[in-house]
Amino acid sequence: MKLKHAFFTLLLSAVSIGGAMAAGSPMNEDFTQLVTLSQKAIETGKTGTVEAFATDAETAFKASKEKLTTANSPAMQRITGKLKIGMNEAKAGKVAEGTAAIQEALSIMKEPPKAQKFGGGS
């Protein structure tokens, strides 16, 4: 009976260590597709055409949502949230507010990579 418990504990610790390694955010994320789609949506928003802006904003949001399934990082979550706000504002006919939200997402995409911090000492 005790051998079963020891084996189970060993198995559980191996699985939890693997999960901890997978939880980190990627060091280099590629936002090139999202940058081009967001820039296109911003340019369309500057023209003031509501229907075209809503279509481009929705395309950018769908691409970010698809990328979120493979690259789930805090930056990607913030970008997807801003693009969703931009899409919702575009559908509501608020082109200026939607363009501003997409510009905020674009500024997050263009941020340089932050230095990795390891450990928690003082």
mmCIF file of C-alpha atoms in Angstrom, residues 28-121:
data_model
loop_
_atom_site.group_PDB
_atom_site.id
_atom_site.type_symbol
_atom_site.label_atom_id
_atom_site.label_comp_id
_atom_site.label_asym_id
_atom_site.label_seq_id
_atom_site.Cartn_x
_atom_site.Cartn_y
_atom_site.Cartn_z
ATOM 1 C CA ASN A 28 9.497 36.645 -28.168
ATOM 2 C CA GLU A 29 6.002 37.035 -29.543
ATOM 3 C CA ASP A 30 5.318 37.653 -33.211
ATOM 4 C CA PHE A 31 2.586 40.234 -33.748
ATOM 5 C CA THR A 32 3.303 41.007 -37.430
ATOM 6 C CA GLN A 33 -0.065 39.795 -38.720
ATOM 7 C CA LEU A 34 -1.961 41.614 -35.963
ATOM 8 C CA VAL A 35 0.041 44.805 -36.547
ATOM 9 C CA THR A 36 -0.847 44.876 -40.241
ATOM 10 C CA LEU A 37 -4.530 44.140 -39.592
ATOM 11 C CA SER A 38 -4.681 46.771 -36.838
ATOM 12 C CA GLN A 39 -2.946 49.378 -38.977
ATOM 13 C CA LYS A 40 -5.410 48.670 -41.791
ATOM 14 C CA ALA A 41 -8.323 49.093 -39.358
ATOM 15 C CA ILE A 42 -6.867 52.377 -38.074
ATOM 16 C CA GLU A 43 -6.416 53.722 -41.604
ATOM 17 C CA THR A 44 -9.992 52.735 -42.444
ATOM 18 C CA GLY A 45 -11.183 54.373 -39.232
ATOM 19 C CA LYS A 46 -9.487 57.629 -40.197
ATOM 20 C CA THR A 47 -11.569 57.726 -43.389
ATOM 21 C CA GLY A 48 -14.755 57.612 -41.303
ATOM 22 C CA THR A 49 -16.461 54.764 -43.173
ATOM 23 C CA VAL A 50 -18.346 52.919 -40.445
ATOM 24 C CA GLU A 51 -19.065 49.667 -42.321
ATOM 25 C CA ALA A 52 -15.531 49.210 -43.624
ATOM 26 C CA PHE A 53 -14.053 50.099 -40.228
ATOM 27 C CA ALA A 54 -16.327 47.611 -38.476
ATOM 28 C CA THR A 55 -15.274 44.887 -40.920
ATOM 29 C CA ASP A 56 -11.553 45.600 -40.496
ATOM 30 C CA ALA A 57 -11.843 45.846 -36.702
ATOM 31 C CA GLU A 58 -13.701 42.543 -36.583
ATOM 32 C CA THR A 59 -11.035 40.910 -38.772
ATOM 33 C CA ALA A 60 -8.280 42.142 -36.435
ATOM 34 C CA PHE A 61 -10.192 40.929 -33.378
ATOM 35 C CA LYS A 62 -10.811 37.474 -34.868
ATOM 36 C CA ALA A 63 -7.115 37.130 -35.741
ATOM 37 C CA SER A 64 -6.117 38.109 -32.191
ATOM 38 C CA LYS A 65 -8.626 35.695 -30.702
ATOM 39 C CA GLU A 66 -7.202 32.912 -32.883
ATOM 40 C CA LYS A 67 -3.643 33.822 -31.844
ATOM 41 C CA LEU A 68 -4.736 33.871 -28.204
ATOM 42 C CA THR A 69 -5.413 30.140 -28.400
ATOM 43 C CA THR A 70 -1.756 29.448 -29.250
ATOM 44 C CA ALA A 71 0.085 32.299 -27.496
ATOM 45 C CA ASN A 72 -1.764 32.929 -24.261
ATOM 46 C CA SER A 73 0.279 35.619 -22.545
ATOM 47 C CA PRO A 74 -0.694 38.687 -20.505
ATOM 48 C CA ALA A 75 0.235 40.974 -23.412
ATOM 49 C CA MET A 76 -1.892 38.963 -25.829
ATOM 50 C CA GLN A 77 -4.831 39.114 -23.423
ATOM 51 C CA ARG A 78 -4.539 42.915 -23.180
ATOM 52 C CA ILE A 79 -4.304 43.235 -26.967
ATOM 53 C CA THR A 80 -7.342 41.031 -27.532
ATOM 54 C CA GLY A 81 -9.328 43.030 -24.978
ATOM 55 C CA LYS A 82 -8.489 46.345 -26.646
ATOM 56 C CA LEU A 83 -9.328 44.969 -30.097
ATOM 57 C CA LYS A 84 -12.664 43.690 -28.779
ATOM 58 C CA ILE A 85 -13.463 47.148 -27.419
ATOM 59 C CA GLY A 86 -12.512 48.632 -30.791
ATOM 60 C CA MET A 87 -14.723 46.151 -32.635
ATOM 61 C CA ASN A 88 -17.696 46.816 -30.341
ATOM 62 C CA GLU A 89 -17.278 50.582 -30.704
ATOM 63 C CA ALA A 90 -17.068 50.189 -34.490
ATOM 64 C CA LYS A 91 -20.273 48.148 -34.568
ATOM 65 C CA ALA A 92 -21.947 50.845 -32.478
ATOM 66 C CA GLY A 93 -20.876 53.463 -35.039
ATOM 67 C CA LYS A 94 -18.342 55.170 -32.757
ATOM 68 C CA VAL A 95 -15.425 55.338 -35.165
ATOM 69 C CA ALA A 96 -13.225 57.687 -33.126
ATOM 70 C CA GLU A 97 -13.492 55.626 -29.933
ATOM 71 C CA GLY A 98 -12.938 52.374 -31.821
ATOM 72 C CA THR A 99 -9.893 53.776 -33.587
ATOM 73 C CA ALA A 100 -8.448 54.924 -30.255
ATOM 74 C CA ALA A 101 -8.902 51.459 -28.728
ATOM 75 C CA ILE A 102 -7.200 49.792 -31.687
ATOM 76 C CA GLN A 103 -4.346 52.319 -31.465
ATOM 77 C CA GLU A 104 -3.899 51.358 -27.796
ATOM 78 C CA ALA A 105 -3.696 47.692 -28.829
ATOM 79 C CA LEU A 106 -1.144 48.609 -31.493
ATOM 80 C CA SER A 107 0.986 50.450 -28.944
ATOM 81 C CA ILE A 108 0.985 47.319 -26.738
ATOM 82 C CA MET A 109 2.082 45.240 -29.732
ATOM 83 C CA LYS A 110 4.968 47.598 -30.460
ATOM 84 C CA GLU A 111 6.329 47.623 -26.907
ATOM 85 C CA PRO A 112 9.854 46.215 -26.695
ATOM 86 C CA PRO A 113 10.244 42.908 -24.851
ATOM 87 C CA LYS A 114 10.563 43.372 -21.116
ATOM 88 C CA ALA A 115 13.489 41.946 -19.191
ATOM 89 C CA GLN A 116 12.689 38.616 -17.620
ATOM 90 C CA LYS A 117 12.639 38.553 -13.825
ATOM 91 C CA PHE A 118 13.483 35.332 -12.074
ATOM 92 C CA GLY A 119 13.330 34.631 -8.380
ATOM 93 C CA GLY A 120 11.545 36.562 -5.725
ATOM 94 C CA GLY A 121 14.259 37.708 -3.377
#
